[in-house]
Every structure is written in structure tokens, then in C-alpha cells.
CSV table of C-alpha atoms in Angstrom, one decimal:
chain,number,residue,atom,x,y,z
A,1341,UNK,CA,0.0,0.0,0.0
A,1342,UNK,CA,1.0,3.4,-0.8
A,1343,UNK,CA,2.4,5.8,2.0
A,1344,UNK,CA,2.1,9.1,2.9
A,1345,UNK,CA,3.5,10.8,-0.3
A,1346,UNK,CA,1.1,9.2,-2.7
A,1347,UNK,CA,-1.6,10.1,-0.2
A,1348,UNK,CA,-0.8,13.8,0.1
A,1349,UNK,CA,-0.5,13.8,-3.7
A,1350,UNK,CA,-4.3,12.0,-3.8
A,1351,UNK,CA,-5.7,14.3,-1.1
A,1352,UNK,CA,-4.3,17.3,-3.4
A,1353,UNK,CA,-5.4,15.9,-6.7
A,1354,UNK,CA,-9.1,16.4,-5.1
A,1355,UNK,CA,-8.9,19.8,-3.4
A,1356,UNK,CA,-8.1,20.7,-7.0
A,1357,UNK,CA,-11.1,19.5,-8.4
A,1358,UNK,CA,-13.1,20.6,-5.4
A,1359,UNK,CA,-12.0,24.4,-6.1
A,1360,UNK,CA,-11.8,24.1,-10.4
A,1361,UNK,CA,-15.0,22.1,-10.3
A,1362,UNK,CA,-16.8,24.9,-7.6
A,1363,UNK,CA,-15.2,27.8,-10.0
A,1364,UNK,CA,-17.2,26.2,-13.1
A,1365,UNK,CA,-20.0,25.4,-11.1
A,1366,UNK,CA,-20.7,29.3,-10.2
A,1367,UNK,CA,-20.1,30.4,-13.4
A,1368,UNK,CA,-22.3,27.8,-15.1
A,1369,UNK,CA,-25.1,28.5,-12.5
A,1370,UNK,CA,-24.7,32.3,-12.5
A,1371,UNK,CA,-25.3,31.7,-16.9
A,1372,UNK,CA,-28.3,29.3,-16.2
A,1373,UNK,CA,-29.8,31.6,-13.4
A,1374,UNK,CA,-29.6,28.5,-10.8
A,1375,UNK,CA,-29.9,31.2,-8.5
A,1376,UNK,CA,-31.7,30.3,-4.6
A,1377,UNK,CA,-33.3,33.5,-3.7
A,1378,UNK,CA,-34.3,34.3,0.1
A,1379,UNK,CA,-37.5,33.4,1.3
A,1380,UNK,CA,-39.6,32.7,4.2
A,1381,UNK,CA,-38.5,29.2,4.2
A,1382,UNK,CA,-35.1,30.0,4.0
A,1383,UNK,CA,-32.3,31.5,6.3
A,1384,UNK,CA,-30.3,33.0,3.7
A,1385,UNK,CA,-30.5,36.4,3.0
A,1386,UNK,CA,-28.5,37.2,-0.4
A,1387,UNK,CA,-29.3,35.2,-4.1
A,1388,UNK,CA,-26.9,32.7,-4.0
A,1389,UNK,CA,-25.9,30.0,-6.6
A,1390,UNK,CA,-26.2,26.6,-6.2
A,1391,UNK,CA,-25.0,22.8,-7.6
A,1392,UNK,CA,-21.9,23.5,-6.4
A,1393,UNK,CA,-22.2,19.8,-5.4
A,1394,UNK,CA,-21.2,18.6,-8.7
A,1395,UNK,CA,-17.2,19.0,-8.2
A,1396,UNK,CA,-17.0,16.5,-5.2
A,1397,UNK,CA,-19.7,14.3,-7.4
A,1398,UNK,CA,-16.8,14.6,-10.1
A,1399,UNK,CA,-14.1,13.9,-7.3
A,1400,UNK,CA,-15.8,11.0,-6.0
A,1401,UNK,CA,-16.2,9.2,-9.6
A,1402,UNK,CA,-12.6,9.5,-10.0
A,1403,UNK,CA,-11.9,7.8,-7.0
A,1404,UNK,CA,-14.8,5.0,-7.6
A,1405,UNK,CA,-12.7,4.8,-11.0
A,1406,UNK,CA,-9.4,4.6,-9.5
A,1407,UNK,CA,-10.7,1.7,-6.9
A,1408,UNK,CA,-11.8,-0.4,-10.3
A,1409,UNK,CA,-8.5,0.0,-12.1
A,1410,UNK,CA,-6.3,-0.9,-9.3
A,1411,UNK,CA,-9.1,-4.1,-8.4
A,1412,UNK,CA,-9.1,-3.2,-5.1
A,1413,UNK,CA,-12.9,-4.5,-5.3
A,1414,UNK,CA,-14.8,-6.1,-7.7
A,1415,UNK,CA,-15.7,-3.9,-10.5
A,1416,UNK,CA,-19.0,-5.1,-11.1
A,1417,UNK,CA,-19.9,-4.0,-7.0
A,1418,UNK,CA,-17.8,-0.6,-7.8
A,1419,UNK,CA,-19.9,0.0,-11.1
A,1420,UNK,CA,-22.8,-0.4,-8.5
A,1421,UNK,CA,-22.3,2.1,-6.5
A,1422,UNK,CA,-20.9,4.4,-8.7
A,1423,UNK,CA,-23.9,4.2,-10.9
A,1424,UNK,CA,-26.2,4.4,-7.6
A,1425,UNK,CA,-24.1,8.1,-6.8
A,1426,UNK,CA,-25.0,9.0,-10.5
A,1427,UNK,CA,-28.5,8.4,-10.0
A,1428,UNK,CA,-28.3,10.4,-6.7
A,1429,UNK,CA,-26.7,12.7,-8.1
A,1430,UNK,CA,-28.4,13.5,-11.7
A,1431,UNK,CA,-31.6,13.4,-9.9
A,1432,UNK,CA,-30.3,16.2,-7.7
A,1433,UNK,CA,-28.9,18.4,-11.0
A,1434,UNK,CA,-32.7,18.3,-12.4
A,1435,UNK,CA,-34.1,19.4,-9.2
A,1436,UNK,CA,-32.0,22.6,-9.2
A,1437,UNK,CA,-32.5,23.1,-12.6
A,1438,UNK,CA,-36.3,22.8,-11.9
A,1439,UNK,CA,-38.6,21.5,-8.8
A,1440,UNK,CA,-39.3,18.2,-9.6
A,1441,UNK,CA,-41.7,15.8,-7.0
A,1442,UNK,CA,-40.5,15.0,-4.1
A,1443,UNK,CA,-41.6,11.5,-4.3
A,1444,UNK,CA,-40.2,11.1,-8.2
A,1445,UNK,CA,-36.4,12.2,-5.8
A,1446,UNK,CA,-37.7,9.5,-3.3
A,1447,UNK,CA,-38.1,6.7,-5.5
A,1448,UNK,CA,-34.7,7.9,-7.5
A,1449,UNK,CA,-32.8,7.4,-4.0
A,1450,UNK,CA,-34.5,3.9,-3.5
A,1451,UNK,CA,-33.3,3.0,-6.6
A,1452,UNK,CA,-29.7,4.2,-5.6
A,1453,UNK,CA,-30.3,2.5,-2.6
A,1454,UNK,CA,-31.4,-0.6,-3.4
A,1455,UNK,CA,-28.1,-1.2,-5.7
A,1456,UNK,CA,-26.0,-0.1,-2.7
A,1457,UNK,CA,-28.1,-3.2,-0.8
A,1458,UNK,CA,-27.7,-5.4,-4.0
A,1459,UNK,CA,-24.0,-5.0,-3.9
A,1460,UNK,CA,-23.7,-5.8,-0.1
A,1461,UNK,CA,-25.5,-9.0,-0.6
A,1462,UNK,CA,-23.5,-9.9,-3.7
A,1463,UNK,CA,-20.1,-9.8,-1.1
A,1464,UNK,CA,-21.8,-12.7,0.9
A,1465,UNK,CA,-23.3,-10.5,3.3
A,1466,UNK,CA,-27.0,-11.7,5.1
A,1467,UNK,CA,-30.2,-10.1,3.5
A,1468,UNK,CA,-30.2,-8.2,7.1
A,1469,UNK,CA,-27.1,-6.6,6.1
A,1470,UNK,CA,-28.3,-5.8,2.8
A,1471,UNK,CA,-32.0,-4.0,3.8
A,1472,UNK,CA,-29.9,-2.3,6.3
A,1473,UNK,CA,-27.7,-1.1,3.5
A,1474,UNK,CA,-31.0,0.0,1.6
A,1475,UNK,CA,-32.2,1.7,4.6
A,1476,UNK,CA,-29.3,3.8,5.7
A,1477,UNK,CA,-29.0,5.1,2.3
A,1478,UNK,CA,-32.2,6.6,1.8
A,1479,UNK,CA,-31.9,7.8,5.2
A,1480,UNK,CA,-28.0,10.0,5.2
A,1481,UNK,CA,-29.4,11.1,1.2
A,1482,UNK,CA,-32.3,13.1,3.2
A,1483,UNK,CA,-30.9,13.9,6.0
A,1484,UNK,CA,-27.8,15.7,4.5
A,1485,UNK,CA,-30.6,17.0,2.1
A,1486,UNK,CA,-32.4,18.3,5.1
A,1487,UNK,CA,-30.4,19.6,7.1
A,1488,UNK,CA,-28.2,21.7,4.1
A,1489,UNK,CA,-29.8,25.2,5.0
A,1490,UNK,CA,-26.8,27.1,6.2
A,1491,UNK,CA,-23.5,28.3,4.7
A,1492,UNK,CA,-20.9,25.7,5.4
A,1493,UNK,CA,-22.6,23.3,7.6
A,1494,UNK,CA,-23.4,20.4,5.4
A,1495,UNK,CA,-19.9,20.4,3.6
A,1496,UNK,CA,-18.0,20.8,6.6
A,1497,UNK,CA,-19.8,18.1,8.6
A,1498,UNK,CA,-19.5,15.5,5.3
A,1499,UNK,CA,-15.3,17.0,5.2
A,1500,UNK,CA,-14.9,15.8,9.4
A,1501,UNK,CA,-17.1,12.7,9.0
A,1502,UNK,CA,-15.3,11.4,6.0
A,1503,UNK,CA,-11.8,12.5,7.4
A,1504,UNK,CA,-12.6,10.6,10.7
A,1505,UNK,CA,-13.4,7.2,8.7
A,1506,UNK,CA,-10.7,7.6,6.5
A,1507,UNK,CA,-8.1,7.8,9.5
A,1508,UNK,CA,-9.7,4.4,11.2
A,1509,UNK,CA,-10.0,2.8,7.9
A,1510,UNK,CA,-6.2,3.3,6.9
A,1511,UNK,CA,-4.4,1.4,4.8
A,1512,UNK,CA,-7.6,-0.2,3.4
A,1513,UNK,CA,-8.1,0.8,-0.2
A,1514,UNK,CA,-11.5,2.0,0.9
A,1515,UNK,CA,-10.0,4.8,2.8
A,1516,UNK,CA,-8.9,6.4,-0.1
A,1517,UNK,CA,-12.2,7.3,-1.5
A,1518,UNK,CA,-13.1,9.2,1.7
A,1519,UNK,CA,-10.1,11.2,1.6
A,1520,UNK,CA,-11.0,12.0,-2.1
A,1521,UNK,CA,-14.9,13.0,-0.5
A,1522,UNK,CA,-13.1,15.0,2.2
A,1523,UNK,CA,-10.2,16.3,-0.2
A,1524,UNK,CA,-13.2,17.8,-2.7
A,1525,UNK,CA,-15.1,19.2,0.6
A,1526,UNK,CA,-12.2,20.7,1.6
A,1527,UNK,CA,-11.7,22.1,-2.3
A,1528,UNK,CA,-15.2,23.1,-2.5
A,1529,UNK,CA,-15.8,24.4,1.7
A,1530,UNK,CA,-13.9,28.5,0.9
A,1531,UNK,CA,-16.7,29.2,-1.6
A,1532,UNK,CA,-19.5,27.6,1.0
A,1533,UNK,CA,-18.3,30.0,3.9
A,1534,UNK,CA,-20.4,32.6,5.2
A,1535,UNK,CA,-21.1,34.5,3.0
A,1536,UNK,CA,-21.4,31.6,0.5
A,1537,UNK,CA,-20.5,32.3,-2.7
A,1538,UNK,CA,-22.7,29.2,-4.1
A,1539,UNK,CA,-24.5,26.6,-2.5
A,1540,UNK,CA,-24.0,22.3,-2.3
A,1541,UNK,CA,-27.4,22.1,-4.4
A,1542,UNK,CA,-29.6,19.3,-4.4
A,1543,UNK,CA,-26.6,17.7,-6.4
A,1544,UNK,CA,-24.6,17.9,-3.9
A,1545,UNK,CA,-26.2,17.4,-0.5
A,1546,UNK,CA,-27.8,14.6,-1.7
A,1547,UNK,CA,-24.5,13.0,-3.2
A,1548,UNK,CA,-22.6,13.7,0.2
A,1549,UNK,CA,-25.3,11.6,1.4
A,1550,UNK,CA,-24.9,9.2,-0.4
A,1551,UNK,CA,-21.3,8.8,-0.1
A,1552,UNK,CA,-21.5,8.6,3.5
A,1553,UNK,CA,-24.0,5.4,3.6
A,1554,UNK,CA,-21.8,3.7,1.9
A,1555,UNK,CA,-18.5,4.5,3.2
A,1556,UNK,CA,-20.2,3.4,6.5
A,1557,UNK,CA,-21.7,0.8,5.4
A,1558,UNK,CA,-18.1,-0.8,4.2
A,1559,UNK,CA,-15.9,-0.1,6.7
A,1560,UNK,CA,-17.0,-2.5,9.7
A,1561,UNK,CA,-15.4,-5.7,6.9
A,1562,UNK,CA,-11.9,-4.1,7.6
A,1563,UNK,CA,-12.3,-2.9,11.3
A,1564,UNK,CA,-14.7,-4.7,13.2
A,1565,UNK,CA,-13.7,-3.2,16.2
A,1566,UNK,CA,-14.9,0.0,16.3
A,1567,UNK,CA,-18.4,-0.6,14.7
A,1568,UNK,CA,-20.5,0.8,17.4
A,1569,UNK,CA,-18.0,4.0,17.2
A,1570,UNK,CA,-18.3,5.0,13.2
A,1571,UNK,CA,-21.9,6.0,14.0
A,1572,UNK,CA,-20.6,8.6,16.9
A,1573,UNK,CA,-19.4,11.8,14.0
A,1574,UNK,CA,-22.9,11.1,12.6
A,1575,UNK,CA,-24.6,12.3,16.1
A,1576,UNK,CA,-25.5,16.0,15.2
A,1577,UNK,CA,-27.1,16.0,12.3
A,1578,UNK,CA,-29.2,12.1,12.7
A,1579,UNK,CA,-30.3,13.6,16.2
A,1580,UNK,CA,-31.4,17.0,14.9
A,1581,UNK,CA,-33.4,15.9,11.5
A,1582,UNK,CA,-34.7,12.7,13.4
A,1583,UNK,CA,-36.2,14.5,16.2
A,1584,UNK,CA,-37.5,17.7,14.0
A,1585,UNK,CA,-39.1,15.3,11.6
A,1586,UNK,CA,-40.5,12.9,14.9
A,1587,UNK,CA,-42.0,16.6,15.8
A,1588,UNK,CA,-43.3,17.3,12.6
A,1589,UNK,CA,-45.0,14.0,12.3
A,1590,UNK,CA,-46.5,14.2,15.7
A,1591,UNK,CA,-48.0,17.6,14.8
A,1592,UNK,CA,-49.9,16.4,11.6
A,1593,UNK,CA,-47.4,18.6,9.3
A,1594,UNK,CA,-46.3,18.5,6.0
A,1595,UNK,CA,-43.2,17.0,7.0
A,1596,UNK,CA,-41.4,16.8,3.4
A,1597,UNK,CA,-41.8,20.3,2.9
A,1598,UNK,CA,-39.4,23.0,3.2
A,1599,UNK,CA,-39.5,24.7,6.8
A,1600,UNK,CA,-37.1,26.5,9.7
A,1601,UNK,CA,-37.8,24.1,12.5
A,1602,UNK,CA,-34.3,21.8,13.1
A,1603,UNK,CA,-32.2,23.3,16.0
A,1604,UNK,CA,-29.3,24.6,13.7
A,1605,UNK,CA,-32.3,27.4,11.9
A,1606,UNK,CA,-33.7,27.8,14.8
A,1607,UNK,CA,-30.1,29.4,16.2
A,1608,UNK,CA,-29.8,31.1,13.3
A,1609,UNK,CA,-33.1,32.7,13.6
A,1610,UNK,CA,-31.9,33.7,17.1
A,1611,UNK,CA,-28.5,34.7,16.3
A,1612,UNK,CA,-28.5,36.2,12.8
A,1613,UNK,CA,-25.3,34.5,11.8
A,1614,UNK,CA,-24.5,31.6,10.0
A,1615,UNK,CA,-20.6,30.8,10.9
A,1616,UNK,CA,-21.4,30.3,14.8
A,1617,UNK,CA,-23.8,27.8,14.0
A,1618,UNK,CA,-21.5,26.2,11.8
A,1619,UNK,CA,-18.8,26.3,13.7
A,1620,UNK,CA,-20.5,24.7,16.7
A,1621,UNK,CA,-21.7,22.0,14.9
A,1622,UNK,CA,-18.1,21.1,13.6
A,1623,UNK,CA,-16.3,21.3,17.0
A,1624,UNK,CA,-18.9,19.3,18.2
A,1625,UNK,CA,-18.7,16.3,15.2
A,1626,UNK,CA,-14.7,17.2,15.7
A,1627,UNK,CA,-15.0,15.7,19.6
A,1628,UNK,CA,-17.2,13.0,17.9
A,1629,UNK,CA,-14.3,12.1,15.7
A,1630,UNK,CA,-11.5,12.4,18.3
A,1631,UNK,CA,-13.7,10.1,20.4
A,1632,UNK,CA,-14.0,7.8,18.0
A,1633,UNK,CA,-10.0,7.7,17.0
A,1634,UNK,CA,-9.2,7.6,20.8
A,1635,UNK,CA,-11.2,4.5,21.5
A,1636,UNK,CA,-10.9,2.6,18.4
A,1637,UNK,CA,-8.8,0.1,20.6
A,1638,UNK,CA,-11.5,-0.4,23.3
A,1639,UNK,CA,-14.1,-3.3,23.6
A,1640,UNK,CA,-17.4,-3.4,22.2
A,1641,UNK,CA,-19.3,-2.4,25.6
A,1642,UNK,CA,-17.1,1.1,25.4
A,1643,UNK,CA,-17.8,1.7,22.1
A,1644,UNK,CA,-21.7,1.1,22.6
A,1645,UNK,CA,-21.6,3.4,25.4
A,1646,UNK,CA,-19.9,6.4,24.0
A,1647,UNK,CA,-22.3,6.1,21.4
A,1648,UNK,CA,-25.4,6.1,24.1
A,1649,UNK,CA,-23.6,9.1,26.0
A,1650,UNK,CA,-22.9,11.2,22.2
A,1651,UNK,CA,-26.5,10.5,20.9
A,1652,UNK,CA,-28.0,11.1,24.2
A,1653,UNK,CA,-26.0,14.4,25.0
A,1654,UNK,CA,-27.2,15.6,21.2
A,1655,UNK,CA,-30.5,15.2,21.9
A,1656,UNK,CA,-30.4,17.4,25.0
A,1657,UNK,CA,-28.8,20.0,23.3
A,1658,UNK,CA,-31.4,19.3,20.5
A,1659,UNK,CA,-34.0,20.2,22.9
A,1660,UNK,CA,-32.5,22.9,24.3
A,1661,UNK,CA,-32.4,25.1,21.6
A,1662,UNK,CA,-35.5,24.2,20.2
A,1663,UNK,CA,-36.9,25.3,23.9
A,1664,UNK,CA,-35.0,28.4,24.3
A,1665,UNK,CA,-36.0,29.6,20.7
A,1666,UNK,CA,-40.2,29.0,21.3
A,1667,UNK,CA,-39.4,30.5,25.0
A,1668,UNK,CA,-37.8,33.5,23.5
A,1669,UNK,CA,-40.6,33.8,20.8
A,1670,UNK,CA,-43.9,33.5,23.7
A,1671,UNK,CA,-42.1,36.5,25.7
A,1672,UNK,CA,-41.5,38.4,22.6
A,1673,UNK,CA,-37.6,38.6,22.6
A,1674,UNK,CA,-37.3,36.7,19.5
């Protein structure tokens, strides 16, 4: 395996085609009028681009491409799942072109997901592992979809997530793709800053997604021991868009429709700013990755029990803010 050289030249390859791919994608969206415009539903306050997105889908075909070529795995299970990101990913690139039904983007990622199962099963894998597989998928697509409303926040989670993997999963060929995600996060994360300059797109979030299911999803084969622990960086944004969509549910709303209810717009709401929230979110997935890397050595009861205390922790913090913002709004600070 490679050492540190060829993996600094890899991890450079794909900041490259984070920021050349970003620097086409404004200007093509800026020609097309892909422009998201500020609205009730939104917390951004400037017309911004978007389908940024599409240079770390770019970035991440590459590396699907270098994994076949070097038969690292089989190609028939890389072809797979590279097609599967394609799907997410072209479905995404219509929808920011022009609205299409949420339900024609659902049954798109089912698609995507069920050839992300298919190709679990084809390793030998139970049909447990393999509906699991389906399930997950669906599930990071939306959530990253969801919960990409503020500058920075979904490409900088995806960047520490995929870093954090990629450090446990080391020397496994696998690890290379998530640098290339995180590399082309990195690449793509100066133009995504507050102010952003252009936005992830539907493209993108969902392709980031994506990405993340199935690094997940293959990285317990090559190190079993941390299992519990590769869910830990995922904490902040599973606990905030499960819980705001349990809420949503519960209240009889239109859950799949655009809205300012999860804890990180409810902050900004408060605040006014964008790079706090951000940046809070990313020192606390940062702790979740340290965590993670600190106790990869540790039995399975440790690992199940940082996850309890991160997830658990999250959701108080969850709650919280969602309490503080409707307390601030009955007394009339807000």
C-alpha cells in the first residue's frame, strides 16, 4: 500500500477539483440563473448559486474509477455504486434546474439505494445486512438534504465525518475514496463559507449523502472493532433531523416540505449569523471524531456506550435550543 507521499498527492489531486470544479460550477449556474433567492423558508439572505455539489460528485467518480482500475474490489460492486451516486446525483442536478416531485427524488434514491443493498448481498453479506444497507442510504441522502440550509454546515460536517473514517480505515483501499470526499469538501468548503459564494445544491447534498452510507456501510469488513463508534461523528445531524421530523410527524405537518424548524435554523433565527452555528456544529462532530479515534482500541461495551452518552448528550442539546428559541418567541424577545 501506498504511504504518505502518494496520499498527500491524492488528497491534493481532489482539493483541486473541489476548487476548479466549484469555479465552473458558479459560473455555469450564474449563466443558467440557478440562482436560490431568500425566502420565508429559507435562512439565507443574499441570491446565492447553487450545484456547487457537482465537483465532489466529479471527485468522488474519479476515485470510484481509481478503486476499479487498481481491483481493489470487484468492478461489477464498484460499477454499482458508482452508478447508484449518479442516479443520486443527476436526480439532484434536475431538481435545481427545476422543482421536480418529491416523491419522483424519493423513489430515485430507493433505486440508488437498493443497488448499494444489492451490492452488499453480492459480497456474501445476510439479506439483514443488505436491507440495512438500503435503509441507511435513503436515510443520510435526506438527511444531508435536510439539514443543508446554512452556509458551510453540510460540507463541513461530510469534510470531518469522511476525514474521521478515512483515519480508522487506513491502509484499506477504501480509505482512499473518503479522503477524495473529504479532499473535494475541503476544495469546495472557501466558496460555501459565510457569506457563501454558491451553495451544495440538491446535487450535492444529496450526493454527500450518499457517499456517506456507503463509506459506512463498508468499513466495519476491515475494522470490526470500532463498529458501534463509526456511528458517533454522525450524532449531530441524525439527532437533529430525526427529532425535528419525529416533531413534525406528531404535529400532523407537512413533513417533506421546506420549513425553519431543526435546531441549527432555529439558532440562526436567534442569532443572525450563519458561521457560529457552523462552527459549533463542527467542534462538536470534531469531539465526535476524536472520540472515535481515541477508542478505536477499546471493547465493544465502550464503544456502545460512547455512542449512548454522544447521541444522548445531542438530543439534550437538540431540545434545548429548540426550547430556548419558542421560550424567547412567547415573551417576545425573539
Amino acid at each position: 500500500m501506498a504511504g504518505f507521499p502518494e496520499l498527500a498527492a491524492w488528497c491534493l489531486l481532489h482539493v483541486a477539483i473541489g476548487v476548479a470544479g466549484t469555479w465552473l460550477a458558479r459560473r455555469y449556474a450564474l449563466r443558467r440563473q440557478l440562482i436560490d433567492q431568500p425566502g420565508d423558508r429559507r435562512s439565507h439572505a443574499v441570491a446565492t448559486p447553487r450545484g456547487g455539489g457537482i465537483a465532489i460528485v466529479a471527485s468522488a467518480l474519479l476515485a470510484f474509477g481509481w478503486l476499479a482500475s487498481t481491483h481493489a474490489m470487484p468492478g461489477t460492486e464498484v460499477a454499482m455504486l458508482a452508478t447508484g451516486l449518479v442516479l443520486v446525483a443527476g436526480i439532484g442536478w434536475l431538481d435545481d434546474h427545476r422543482p421536480l416531485s418529491p416523491w419522483l427524488r424519493l423513489g430515485v434514491h430507493a433505486v440508488s439505494a437498493f443497488m448499494v443493498g444489492f451490492s452488499i448481498w453480492q459480497q456474501g453479506h445476510s439479506l439483514e445486512a443488505a436491507v440495512l444497507g438500503f435503509g441507511l442510504t435513503v436515510v443520510l441522502i435526506n438527511v444531508w438534504n435536510f439539514m443543508d440550509g446554512i452556509d458551510g454546515l453540510a460540507t463541513s460536517q461530510a469534510l470531518l465525518v469522511a476525514a474521521g473514517w478515512a483515519w480508522l480505515a487506513w491502509p484499506d483501499p477504501w480509505a482512499w475514496v473518503l479522503f477524495a470526499v473529504a479532499a473535494a469538501c475541503l476544495g469546495f468548503l472557501p466558496s460555501n463559507l459565510p457569506p457563501a459564494r454558491i451553495f451544495l445544491g440538491d446535487v450535492g447534498s444529496g450526493a454527500l449523502g450518499y457517499l456517506l452510507a456507503v463509506g459506512l456501510l463498508w468499513l466495519p469488513a476491515g475494522t470490526p472493532r470500532w463498529t458501534w463508534l463509526a456511528w458517533l461523528p454522525l450524532s449531530a445531524f441524525l439527532v437533529d433531523a430525526a427529532l425535528t421530523l419525529l416533531v413534525r410527524i406528531l404535529r400532523g405537518e407537512r413533513w417533506w416540505a421546506p420549513h425553519l424548524q431543526h435546531a441549527y435554523q432555529r439558532w440562526v433565527a436567534r442569532s443572525g449569523r450563519h458561521g457560529p452555528v457552523s462552527l459549533a456544529y463542527a467542534l462538536w462532530t470534531a469531539c465526535a471524531v476524536a472520540t472515535m479515534v481515541l477508542a478505536r482500541g477499546a471493547g465493544t461495551g465502550v464503544g456502545a456506550a460512547a455512542l449512548g452518552i454522544g447521541y444522548a448528550a445531542a438530543a439534550m442539546i437538540w431540545a434545548w435550543l429548540r426550547w430556548n428559541r419558542t421560550t424567547q418567541e412567547g415573551s417576545g424577545q425573539a
